[in-house]
Amino acid sequence: MVDLCPGGDGGCGGGKKTSKRSRTRRSKRGRRRRSKKNNNHKNNIHNKNDAPPPFLPPEAEEGNIEYKLKLVNPTQYRFEHLATQLKWRLQEGRGEAVYQIGVEDNGLLVGLSQADMTASIGTLRKMADKVGADITLLRERQVDSDADGSTRKIAEVLVRKVPDDQQFLDLRVAVLGNVDSGKSTLLGVLTQGELDNGRGRARLNLFRHLHEIQTGRTSSISFEILGFDSRGQVVNYSDSRSAEEICESSSKMITFIDLAGHHKYLKTTVFGLTSYCPDFAMLVVSANTGIAGTTREHLGLAMALKVPIFIAVSKVDVCSRGGVERTLRQLERLLKQPGCNKVPLVVHTADDAVAAAQQFAPAACVTPIFTLSSVSGKGLELLKVFLNILPPLSNSKQQEELMQQLTEFQVDEIYSVPDVGTVVGGTLYSGVCREGERLAVGPTDEGGFLRVKVLSIQRNRSSCRLLRAGQAATLALGNLDRTLLRKTPKSEWTAEDSHSYH
């Protein structure tokens, strides 16, 4: 008799064990195949999400964004209508407008052939010339291919003009971050146009006190400006000798408010965030130290004050790739926490910078993150692209409503200037202020108001005759006793109280 179950008395049991092992191996192989299939499915979904969306939000009647399917050989009547429409969009954007060419009014991305796209951009350039503006091609994206194999594209074009009264668009950006994170060095590189030598040379022009130069740490509030002309080119001290020349050559101005990073100067930082009303905040994080010191406090302050914030990860030249990625993971975890509820967007290309600038608004939850170096210059161009396209938070209608209110100027700084007299610096919250206008300041210790006359006005160290709501400036008051003045919240300039003097 032949034993078909090897293994003696336990042979058949051994056969059952072999069968069980076979089933286990088959089960594992099945799980691996299902896991691989699921992973492939997830990858396919991820790749689909990476593709450009087939739709944009429908075109809004208000705002500075205009959709045009194509602008090819318009009639004279049509051209005049298009130019008037461009004027409206520029007014809505306070001197800036964005045209999406190859897009229908409902947001459908149709795209144009290369010939139609060239003709459309040429027509838009003629429209811009008519209203005294310049155009800059921000980006082109391929939508689809025709039957003959030719590609169809959509284009995004920035139109910018200098207002007739030379009132350039001014955005204020508060610079936050822990001590030694490279805030002042980054601002020095952006505004001076020269890279740092790795030992802090770029930041020397920003310091106001001797102890700041000796320690390399900011303890006071300083202001630096970066301009962009109508074609989107950077205007800084490398091209201009003075702030006045920068203002004259710029259509858009970025005013950086350099704040202190050390914990013992936190009161000064809070004062800068609350008094100077920044439109945006830039949080600088060192790549080699990550989230440390006052980084969380500064982020919390900006969020509590509802100031839109973007992040610059500095010093990537002295940190390994793994260290930079570790810092980015820390930031992503922090921004996604329930208290923040932000969507981090790491900017790698110019297209990312353009998309980040357009999605960056108070209602949006997107937080752009830039990785850069003030020594090697890596990532600085992407940051400049972002700042160039960054739109103002308020439109022309909101600006007009503020300008129609009574004049109110908040006093933040008081100076004594030789041959000029008492000078006050601050922000015009509402109304308009003209050179030679009479206002009232107070309340004083006795509860009254003093009558004063505005002798001259300067914005960004450049003279101007008219100050509008939301703009920061300094006012010269002549021989007024500065001991009678105090910083806000005690001292404010109002037109309402000055009516009793007329």
Short mmCIF file of C-alpha atoms in Angstrom, two decimals:
data_model
loop_
_atom_site.label_atom_id
_atom_site.label_comp_id
_atom_site.label_asym_id
_atom_site.label_seq_id
_atom_site.Cartn_x
_atom_site.Cartn_y
_atom_site.Cartn_z
CA MET A 1 0.00 0.00 0.00
CA VAL A 2 1.36 3.32 -0.99
CA ASP A 3 1.13 6.19 1.48
CA LEU A 4 -0.03 9.20 -0.49
CA CYS A 5 0.40 11.51 2.48
CA PRO A 6 4.07 11.73 3.33
CA GLY A 7 5.11 12.35 6.90
CA GLY A 8 4.08 9.06 8.62
CA ASP A 9 1.24 9.19 11.10
CA GLY A 10 1.10 12.93 10.84
CA GLY A 11 1.43 12.88 7.03
CA CYS A 12 -2.08 13.94 6.22
CA GLY A 13 -1.86 16.62 8.90
CA GLY A 14 1.35 17.77 7.22
CA GLY A 15 -0.50 17.92 3.91
CA LYS A 16 -3.15 20.14 5.47
CA LYS A 17 -0.45 22.42 6.84
CA THR A 18 1.11 22.71 3.38
CA SER A 19 -2.28 23.63 1.94
CA LYS A 20 -2.75 26.30 4.66
CA ARG A 21 0.66 27.80 3.90
CA SER A 22 -0.22 27.93 0.20
CA ARG A 23 -3.47 29.74 0.97
CA THR A 24 -1.57 32.20 3.17
CA ARG A 25 0.91 32.96 0.39
CA ARG A 26 -1.91 33.39 -2.13
CA SER A 27 -3.73 35.70 0.30
CA LYS A 28 -0.61 37.84 0.76
CA ARG A 29 -0.08 38.05 -3.00
CA GLY A 30 -3.72 39.11 -3.44
CA ARG A 31 -3.35 41.81 -0.79
CA ARG A 32 -0.19 43.10 -2.45
CA ARG A 33 -1.95 43.23 -5.84
CA ARG A 34 -4.94 45.07 -4.34
CA SER A 35 -2.62 47.50 -2.51
CA LYS A 36 -0.67 48.15 -5.71
CA LYS A 37 -3.93 48.73 -7.59
CA ASN A 38 -5.15 51.18 -4.96
CA ASN A 39 -1.83 53.02 -5.03
CA ASN A 40 -2.00 53.27 -8.81
CA HIS A 41 -5.55 54.60 -8.49
CA LYS A 42 -4.41 57.22 -5.97
CA ASN A 43 -1.54 58.20 -8.22
CA ASN A 44 -3.91 58.57 -11.14
CA ILE A 45 -6.14 60.82 -9.03
CA HIS A 46 -3.12 62.86 -7.95
CA ASN A 47 -1.99 63.26 -11.54
CA LYS A 48 -5.46 64.34 -12.57
CA ASN A 49 -5.43 66.95 -9.81
CA ASP A 50 -2.10 68.23 -11.07
CA ALA A 51 -3.58 68.98 -14.51
CA PRO A 52 -4.90 72.50 -15.07
CA PRO A 53 -8.60 72.79 -14.20
CA PRO A 54 -10.95 72.99 -17.22
CA PHE A 55 -12.82 75.92 -15.65
CA LEU A 56 -12.05 79.17 -13.88
CA PRO A 57 -14.58 80.91 -11.63
CA PRO A 58 -17.13 82.85 -13.70
CA GLU A 59 -16.12 86.40 -14.55
CA ALA A 60 -17.18 88.97 -11.96
CA GLU A 61 -18.63 92.31 -13.03
CA GLU A 62 -16.59 94.08 -10.35
CA GLY A 63 -12.88 93.65 -9.73
CA ASN A 64 -9.81 93.94 -11.93
CA ILE A 65 -9.93 90.52 -13.69
CA GLU A 66 -11.30 90.36 -17.24
CA TYR A 67 -11.91 87.25 -19.41
CA LYS A 68 -11.55 87.53 -23.18
CA LEU A 69 -11.97 84.65 -25.62
CA LYS A 70 -9.98 86.49 -28.30
CA LEU A 71 -9.14 90.01 -29.46
CA VAL A 72 -8.52 89.59 -33.19
CA ASN A 73 -9.02 92.51 -35.64
CA PRO A 74 -11.72 94.43 -33.73
CA THR A 75 -13.61 97.21 -35.48
CA GLN A 76 -12.96 100.81 -34.44
CA TYR A 77 -16.21 100.91 -32.45
CA ARG A 78 -15.36 97.62 -30.77
CA PHE A 79 -11.83 98.83 -30.01
CA GLU A 80 -13.14 101.97 -28.28
CA HIS A 81 -15.49 99.83 -26.20
CA LEU A 82 -12.61 97.50 -25.22
CA ALA A 83 -10.44 100.47 -24.23
CA THR A 84 -13.23 101.85 -22.04
CA GLN A 85 -13.63 98.43 -20.46
CA LEU A 86 -9.89 98.32 -19.74
CA LYS A 87 -10.11 101.73 -18.04
CA TRP A 88 -12.83 100.36 -15.77
CA ARG A 89 -10.79 97.30 -14.82
CA LEU A 90 -7.73 99.47 -14.11
CA GLN A 91 -9.82 101.72 -11.90
CA GLU A 92 -11.19 98.72 -10.01
CA GLY A 93 -7.65 97.42 -9.42
CA ARG A 94 -6.29 100.88 -8.48
CA GLY A 95 -4.00 100.91 -11.51
CA GLU A 96 -3.70 97.17 -12.17
CA ALA A 97 -5.76 94.71 -14.21
CA VAL A 98 -5.34 91.04 -15.16
CA TYR A 99 -6.60 89.77 -18.54
CA GLN A 100 -7.24 86.05 -19.11
CA ILE A 101 -7.11 85.53 -22.90
CA GLY A 102 -8.64 82.38 -24.38
CA VAL A 103 -11.27 82.11 -21.62
CA GLU A 104 -15.03 82.49 -21.99
CA ASP A 105 -17.07 84.64 -19.61
CA ASN A 106 -18.33 81.53 -17.79
CA GLY A 107 -14.74 80.50 -17.05
CA LEU A 108 -14.39 77.75 -19.67
CA LEU A 109 -10.76 77.37 -20.81
CA VAL A 110 -11.12 77.27 -24.61
CA GLY A 111 -7.65 78.34 -25.69
CA LEU A 112 -6.37 79.95 -28.88
CA SER A 113 -4.02 79.00 -31.67
CA GLN A 114 -0.62 80.67 -31.72
CA ALA A 115 -1.68 83.06 -34.51
CA ASP A 116 -4.85 84.16 -32.68
CA MET A 117 -2.97 84.48 -29.40
CA THR A 118 -0.32 86.71 -30.98
CA ALA A 119 -3.01 88.90 -32.57
CA SER A 120 -4.97 89.11 -29.29
CA ILE A 121 -1.93 90.19 -27.27
CA GLY A 122 -1.14 92.76 -29.96
CA THR A 123 -4.65 94.21 -29.67
CA LEU A 124 -4.36 94.31 -25.87
CA ARG A 125 -1.06 96.19 -26.22
CA LYS A 126 -2.76 98.80 -28.43
CA MET A 127 -5.57 99.12 -25.88
CA ALA A 128 -3.00 99.64 -23.09
CA ASP A 129 -1.17 102.29 -25.14
CA LYS A 130 -4.42 104.17 -25.59
CA VAL A 131 -5.06 104.41 -21.84
CA GLY A 132 -1.40 105.03 -20.97
CA ALA A 133 -0.51 101.60 -19.57
CA ASP A 134 1.92 98.75 -20.21
CA ILE A 135 1.34 95.01 -20.39
CA THR A 136 3.38 92.10 -19.05
CA LEU A 137 2.81 88.47 -20.06
CA LEU A 138 2.64 86.57 -16.79
CA ARG A 139 2.28 83.02 -18.12
CA GLU A 140 0.93 80.84 -20.90
CA ARG A 141 -0.70 77.45 -20.36
CA GLN A 142 -1.50 74.75 -22.87
CA VAL A 143 -5.13 73.68 -22.78
CA ASP A 144 -5.58 71.14 -25.57
CA SER A 145 -4.46 70.18 -29.09
CA ASP A 146 -6.39 70.54 -32.32
CA ALA A 147 -6.96 67.74 -34.83
CA ASP A 148 -3.96 68.88 -36.87
CA GLY A 149 -1.69 68.59 -33.84
CA SER A 150 -1.35 72.34 -33.13
CA THR A 151 -1.70 73.36 -29.51
CA ARG A 152 -4.21 75.79 -28.03
CA LYS A 153 -3.14 78.05 -25.17
CA ILE A 154 -4.52 80.54 -22.69
CA ALA A 155 -2.51 83.58 -21.60
CA GLU A 156 -2.50 85.62 -18.42
CA VAL A 157 -1.51 89.27 -18.92
CA LEU A 158 -0.92 92.00 -16.34
CA VAL A 159 -1.87 95.55 -17.35
CA ARG A 160 -0.47 98.35 -15.18
CA LYS A 161 -0.49 102.14 -15.47
CA VAL A 162 0.75 105.12 -13.48
CA PRO A 163 -2.20 107.19 -12.21
CA ASP A 164 -2.47 110.67 -13.68
CA ASP A 165 -1.81 112.31 -10.30
CA GLN A 166 1.29 110.15 -9.69
CA GLN A 167 -0.40 108.41 -6.75
CA PHE A 168 1.37 105.07 -7.10
CA LEU A 169 -0.13 101.90 -5.64
CA ASP A 170 1.41 101.34 -2.20
CA LEU A 171 1.25 98.05 -0.27
CA ARG A 172 2.65 97.66 3.25
CA VAL A 173 4.25 94.34 4.24
CA ALA A 174 5.21 93.68 7.87
CA VAL A 175 8.29 91.45 8.23
CA LEU A 176 8.03 89.01 11.14
CA GLY A 177 10.16 86.13 12.41
CA ASN A 178 12.43 84.94 15.18
CA VAL A 179 15.70 86.68 16.00
CA ASP A 180 18.59 85.75 13.66
CA SER A 181 16.22 84.37 11.02
CA GLY A 182 17.57 86.76 8.37
CA LYS A 183 14.77 89.34 8.14
CA SER A 184 16.89 92.48 7.84
CA THR A 185 19.39 90.76 5.55
CA LEU A 186 16.60 89.67 3.19
CA LEU A 187 15.19 93.21 3.08
CA GLY A 188 18.66 94.61 2.44
CA VAL A 189 19.13 92.29 -0.53
CA LEU A 190 15.69 93.10 -1.98
CA THR A 191 15.93 96.88 -1.60
CA GLN A 192 19.64 97.41 -2.29
CA GLY A 193 19.89 94.97 -5.20
CA GLU A 194 23.10 93.29 -3.97
CA LEU A 195 23.50 89.82 -2.47
CA ASP A 196 24.78 89.40 1.07
CA ASN A 197 28.36 88.25 1.73
CA GLY A 198 27.27 85.73 4.37
CA ARG A 199 28.31 88.00 7.25
CA GLY A 200 25.40 90.46 7.28
CA ARG A 201 26.71 93.21 5.03
CA ALA A 202 23.33 93.69 3.33
CA ARG A 203 21.54 94.55 6.58
CA LEU A 204 23.83 97.41 7.68
CA ASN A 205 21.86 100.06 5.75
CA LEU A 206 18.67 99.11 7.61
CA PHE A 207 19.88 99.58 11.18
CA ARG A 208 19.03 102.83 12.97
CA HIS A 209 21.11 102.52 16.17
CA LEU A 210 24.72 101.70 17.03
CA HIS A 211 23.79 98.78 19.26
CA GLU A 212 21.84 97.23 16.36
CA ILE A 213 24.98 97.32 14.19
CA GLN A 214 27.08 95.86 17.01
CA THR A 215 24.67 93.01 17.88
CA GLY A 216 23.15 92.49 14.41
CA ARG A 217 19.66 92.48 15.96
CA THR A 218 16.79 94.85 15.16
CA SER A 219 15.28 96.60 18.18
CA SER A 220 13.28 99.37 16.45
CA ILE A 221 10.88 99.72 13.55
CA SER A 222 12.40 100.67 10.19
CA PHE A 223 10.94 101.10 6.72
CA GLU A 224 12.36 100.04 3.37
CA ILE A 225 10.85 100.39 -0.10
CA LEU A 226 10.88 98.23 -3.22
CA GLY A 227 9.34 99.52 -6.45
CA PHE A 228 8.01 97.97 -9.67
CA ASP A 229 7.57 99.93 -12.88
CA SER A 230 4.67 99.60 -15.33
CA ARG A 231 6.43 96.70 -17.09
CA GLY A 232 6.98 94.78 -13.85
CA GLN A 233 10.70 95.49 -13.59
CA VAL A 234 12.24 95.95 -10.14
CA VAL A 235 13.16 99.50 -9.10
CA ASN A 236 15.48 99.72 -6.08
CA TYR A 237 18.58 101.53 -4.87
CA SER A 238 20.78 99.70 -7.36
CA ASP A 239 19.10 101.73 -10.15
CA SER A 240 18.21 104.88 -8.21
CA ARG A 241 20.19 107.11 -5.90
CA SER A 242 17.33 108.22 -3.68
CA ALA A 243 13.89 107.19 -2.49
CA GLU A 244 12.40 110.05 -4.49
CA GLU A 245 13.76 108.61 -7.73
CA ILE A 246 12.34 105.19 -6.84
CA CYS A 247 8.90 106.72 -6.27
CA GLU A 248 9.04 108.65 -9.54
CA SER A 249 9.98 105.53 -11.55
CA SER A 250 7.53 103.13 -9.89
CA SER A 251 3.92 102.29 -10.59
CA LYS A 252 3.71 100.02 -7.57
CA MET A 253 5.51 100.35 -4.25
CA ILE A 254 6.09 97.72 -1.57
CA THR A 255 6.84 99.28 1.83
CA PHE A 256 8.48 96.76 4.14
CA ILE A 257 8.04 97.31 7.90
CA ASP A 258 11.05 95.63 9.51
CA LEU A 259 10.03 94.50 13.01
CA ALA A 260 12.06 93.13 15.91
CA GLY A 261 12.40 89.38 16.37
CA HIS A 262 13.76 89.16 19.93
CA HIS A 263 11.26 88.34 22.66
CA LYS A 264 12.15 91.39 24.79
CA TYR A 265 11.15 93.64 21.87
CA LEU A 266 7.77 91.94 21.42
CA LYS A 267 5.95 95.11 22.53
CA THR A 268 7.63 97.02 19.67
CA THR A 269 6.55 94.32 17.22
CA VAL A 270 2.95 94.46 18.42
CA PHE A 271 3.02 98.26 18.08
CA GLY A 272 4.24 97.97 14.50
CA LEU A 273 1.51 95.47 13.58
CA THR A 274 -1.31 97.49 15.13
CA SER A 275 -0.24 101.06 14.33
CA TYR A 276 1.01 100.87 10.75
CA CYS A 277 -1.89 98.76 9.43
CA PRO A 278 0.09 96.39 7.18
CA ASP A 279 -1.74 94.88 4.22
CA PHE A 280 0.27 91.65 4.39
CA ALA A 281 2.83 89.98 6.63
CA MET A 282 5.93 88.02 5.64
CA LEU A 283 7.06 85.48 8.24
CA VAL A 284 10.77 84.68 7.84
CA VAL A 285 11.84 81.25 9.14
CA SER A 286 15.45 80.08 9.18
CA ALA A 287 15.90 76.74 7.42
CA ASN A 288 18.54 75.50 9.85
CA THR A 289 16.62 76.28 13.06
CA GLY A 290 13.03 75.75 11.93
CA ILE A 291 10.14 76.94 14.08
CA ALA A 292 11.88 78.42 17.11
CA GLY A 293 11.71 81.38 19.48
CA THR A 294 9.00 83.91 18.67
CA THR A 295 7.95 82.32 15.36
CA ARG A 296 4.70 80.92 16.78
CA GLU A 297 3.94 84.17 18.62
CA HIS A 298 4.40 86.28 15.49
CA LEU A 299 2.25 83.91 13.43
CA GLY A 300 -0.45 84.04 16.10
CA LEU A 301 -0.36 87.85 16.22
CA ALA A 302 -0.77 88.16 12.45
CA MET A 303 -3.67 85.70 12.42
CA ALA A 304 -5.36 87.39 15.39
CA LEU A 305 -5.18 90.73 13.57
CA LYS A 306 -6.41 89.05 10.34
CA VAL A 307 -3.34 90.07 8.36
CA PRO A 308 -2.78 87.72 5.37
CA ILE A 309 0.57 86.02 5.83
CA PHE A 310 3.09 84.32 3.55
CA ILE A 311 6.30 82.57 4.61
CA ALA A 312 9.91 82.89 3.47
CA VAL A 313 12.27 80.06 4.49
CA SER A 314 15.72 81.68 4.50
CA LYS A 315 19.32 80.45 4.70
CA VAL A 316 18.76 77.40 2.49
CA ASP A 317 22.37 77.78 1.29
CA VAL A 318 23.75 76.74 4.72
CA CYS A 319 21.27 73.90 5.25
CA SER A 320 21.13 70.44 3.71
CA ARG A 321 18.25 69.41 1.49
CA GLY A 322 16.96 67.15 4.25
CA GLY A 323 17.05 70.04 6.72
CA VAL A 324 15.04 72.28 4.40
CA GLU A 325 12.44 69.55 3.86
CA ARG A 326 12.22 69.00 7.62
CA THR A 327 11.52 72.70 8.17
CA LEU A 328 8.88 72.66 5.42
CA ARG A 329 7.17 69.67 7.08
CA GLN A 330 7.15 71.53 10.41
CA LEU A 331 5.52 74.54 8.79
CA GLU A 332 2.94 72.41 6.99
CA ARG A 333 1.97 70.67 10.24
CA LEU A 334 1.71 74.01 12.03
CA LEU A 335 -0.40 75.64 9.33
CA LYS A 336 -2.79 72.68 9.11
CA GLN A 337 -3.51 72.64 12.84
CA PRO A 338 -7.08 73.50 13.92
CA GLY A 339 -6.03 76.95 15.15
CA CYS A 340 -4.64 77.92 11.71
CA ASN A 341 -6.61 75.91 9.14
CA LYS A 342 -4.31 77.07 6.33
CA VAL A 343 -3.38 75.34 3.08
CA PRO A 344 0.41 75.57 2.58
CA LEU A 345 1.56 76.12 -1.00
CA VAL A 346 5.29 75.68 -1.61
CA VAL A 347 6.35 77.86 -4.55
CA HIS A 348 8.78 76.11 -6.92
CA THR A 349 8.20 77.87 -10.27
CA ALA A 350 7.10 81.23 -11.64
CA ASP A 351 3.68 79.72 -12.42
CA ASP A 352 3.35 78.78 -8.75
CA ALA A 353 4.21 82.36 -7.76
CA VAL A 354 1.56 83.80 -10.10
CA ALA A 355 -1.09 81.37 -8.85
CA ALA A 356 -0.16 82.04 -5.22
CA ALA A 357 -0.46 85.82 -5.65
CA GLN A 358 -3.93 85.51 -7.18
CA GLN A 359 -5.23 83.11 -4.53
CA PHE A 360 -3.66 85.06 -1.69
CA ALA A 361 -6.50 87.06 -0.09
CA PRO A 362 -7.98 87.48 3.41
CA ALA A 363 -10.88 85.15 2.66
CA ALA A 364 -8.63 82.49 1.16
CA CYS A 365 -6.78 79.98 3.31
CA VAL A 366 -3.76 79.58 1.03
CA THR A 367 -0.36 80.36 2.60
CA PRO A 368 2.48 80.60 0.05
CA ILE A 369 5.90 79.34 1.20
CA PHE A 370 9.14 80.45 -0.51
CA THR A 371 12.57 78.85 -0.03
CA LEU A 372 15.36 81.33 -0.66
CA SER A 373 18.88 82.43 0.15
CA SER A 374 20.17 85.99 0.56
CA VAL A 375 23.72 84.82 -0.24
CA SER A 376 23.25 82.68 -3.35
CA GLY A 377 20.10 84.46 -4.54
CA LYS A 378 18.09 81.24 -4.84
CA GLY A 379 14.34 81.84 -4.82
CA LEU A 380 14.58 85.64 -4.75
CA GLU A 381 13.22 86.04 -8.29
CA LEU A 382 10.12 84.00 -7.40
CA LEU A 383 9.50 86.24 -4.40
CA LYS A 384 9.81 89.34 -6.62
CA VAL A 385 7.32 87.85 -9.11
CA PHE A 386 4.91 87.25 -6.23
CA LEU A 387 5.28 90.80 -4.85
CA ASN A 388 4.90 92.31 -8.33
CA ILE A 389 1.52 90.63 -8.93
CA LEU A 390 0.21 90.87 -5.34
CA PRO A 391 -3.14 92.72 -5.59
CA PRO A 392 -4.39 95.36 -3.13
CA LEU A 393 -6.90 94.22 -0.52
CA SER A 394 -9.35 97.07 -1.16
CA ASN A 395 -10.89 98.01 -4.49
CA SER A 396 -11.55 101.50 -5.81
CA LYS A 397 -15.11 101.59 -4.43
CA GLN A 398 -13.96 100.94 -0.86
CA GLN A 399 -11.20 103.51 -1.32
CA GLU A 400 -13.69 106.15 -2.48
CA GLU A 401 -15.96 105.48 0.49
CA LEU A 402 -13.07 106.02 2.91
CA MET A 403 -11.99 109.20 1.14
CA GLN A 404 -15.48 110.70 1.47
CA GLN A 405 -15.36 110.44 5.27
CA LEU A 406 -13.92 113.06 7.61
CA THR A 407 -10.15 113.30 7.79
CA GLU A 408 -8.54 111.24 10.55
CA PHE A 409 -4.76 110.83 10.80
CA GLN A 410 -3.22 108.51 13.40
CA VAL A 411 0.04 109.74 14.95
CA ASP A 412 2.64 107.00 15.37
CA GLU A 413 5.95 108.89 15.40
CA ILE A 414 7.04 112.41 16.43
CA TYR A 415 10.30 114.02 15.21
CA SER A 416 12.13 117.33 15.47
CA VAL A 417 13.84 118.13 12.16
CA PRO A 418 16.29 121.05 11.84
CA ASP A 419 15.01 123.92 9.65
CA VAL A 420 11.66 122.12 9.36
CA GLY A 421 10.32 121.94 12.91
CA THR A 422 7.98 119.31 14.32
CA VAL A 423 7.19 116.38 12.04
CA VAL A 424 4.67 113.62 12.76
CA GLY A 425 4.46 110.25 11.03
CA GLY A 426 1.49 107.92 10.79
CA THR A 427 -1.38 106.64 8.67
CA LEU A 428 -4.39 108.46 7.24
CA TYR A 429 -7.34 106.28 8.27
CA SER A 430 -10.06 108.19 6.42
CA GLY A 431 -10.65 111.26 4.29
CA VAL A 432 -7.98 113.18 2.39
CA CYS A 433 -5.23 115.51 3.61
CA ARG A 434 -3.86 118.32 1.46
CA GLU A 435 -0.81 120.48 1.79
CA GLY A 436 -1.75 123.73 3.57
CA GLU A 437 -4.87 122.23 5.18
CA ARG A 438 -5.79 123.16 8.76
CA LEU A 439 -6.58 120.32 11.17
CA ALA A 440 -7.00 119.79 14.89
CA VAL A 441 -4.86 117.48 17.03
CA GLY A 442 -5.75 116.02 20.39
CA PRO A 443 -6.93 115.39 22.93
CA THR A 444 -4.31 117.12 25.08
CA ASP A 445 -3.85 116.50 28.81
CA GLU A 446 -6.58 119.07 29.44
CA GLY A 447 -8.91 117.33 26.98
CA GLY A 448 -8.78 120.00 24.30
CA PHE A 449 -7.64 120.12 20.68
CA LEU A 450 -4.93 122.26 19.09
CA ARG A 451 -5.28 123.95 15.73
CA VAL A 452 -2.40 123.17 13.34
CA LYS A 453 -1.53 123.68 9.69
CA VAL A 454 0.01 121.02 7.45
CA LEU A 455 2.98 122.76 5.83
CA SER A 456 4.22 119.83 3.71
CA ILE A 457 3.63 116.10 3.17
CA GLN A 458 6.09 113.31 2.33
CA ARG A 459 5.40 109.70 1.33
CA ASN A 460 8.34 107.32 1.30
CA ARG A 461 10.71 110.32 1.63
CA SER A 462 9.20 111.87 -1.49
CA SER A 463 7.15 115.08 -1.48
CA CYS A 464 3.46 114.95 -2.37
CA ARG A 465 0.57 117.40 -2.19
CA LEU A 466 -2.33 115.04 -1.54
CA LEU A 467 -2.67 112.18 0.94
CA ARG A 468 -5.47 109.65 0.59
CA ALA A 469 -7.13 107.25 3.00
CA GLY A 470 -5.00 104.22 3.80
CA GLN A 471 -1.68 105.87 2.92
CA ALA A 472 1.19 106.39 5.37
CA ALA A 473 3.10 109.66 5.38
CA THR A 474 4.86 112.31 7.46
CA LEU A 475 3.41 115.79 8.00
CA ALA A 476 5.48 118.90 8.73
CA LEU A 477 3.82 121.20 11.29
CA GLY A 478 6.37 124.00 11.68
CA ASN A 479 7.21 125.44 15.11
CA LEU A 480 4.57 123.53 17.08
CA ASP A 481 5.81 122.48 20.52
CA ARG A 482 6.33 118.70 20.24
CA THR A 483 5.77 118.23 24.00
CA LEU A 484 2.10 118.94 23.35
CA LEU A 485 1.87 115.89 21.07
CA ARG A 486 1.64 112.24 21.99
CA LYS A 487 1.53 109.06 19.97
CA THR A 488 -1.73 107.30 19.28
CA PRO A 489 -4.03 106.21 20.87
CA LYS A 490 -3.92 109.54 22.73
CA SER A 491 -3.26 111.80 19.70
CA GLU A 492 -5.29 111.82 16.52
CA TRP A 493 -5.79 114.41 13.80
CA THR A 494 -9.36 115.07 12.81
CA ALA A 495 -11.15 117.47 10.52
CA GLU A 496 -14.37 117.19 12.56
CA ASP A 497 -12.91 118.97 15.59
CA SER A 498 -11.31 121.66 13.43
CA HIS A 499 -14.74 122.89 12.29
CA SER A 500 -15.15 124.80 15.56
CA TYR A 501 -12.15 126.97 14.62
CA HIS A 502 -13.60 128.25 11.32
#
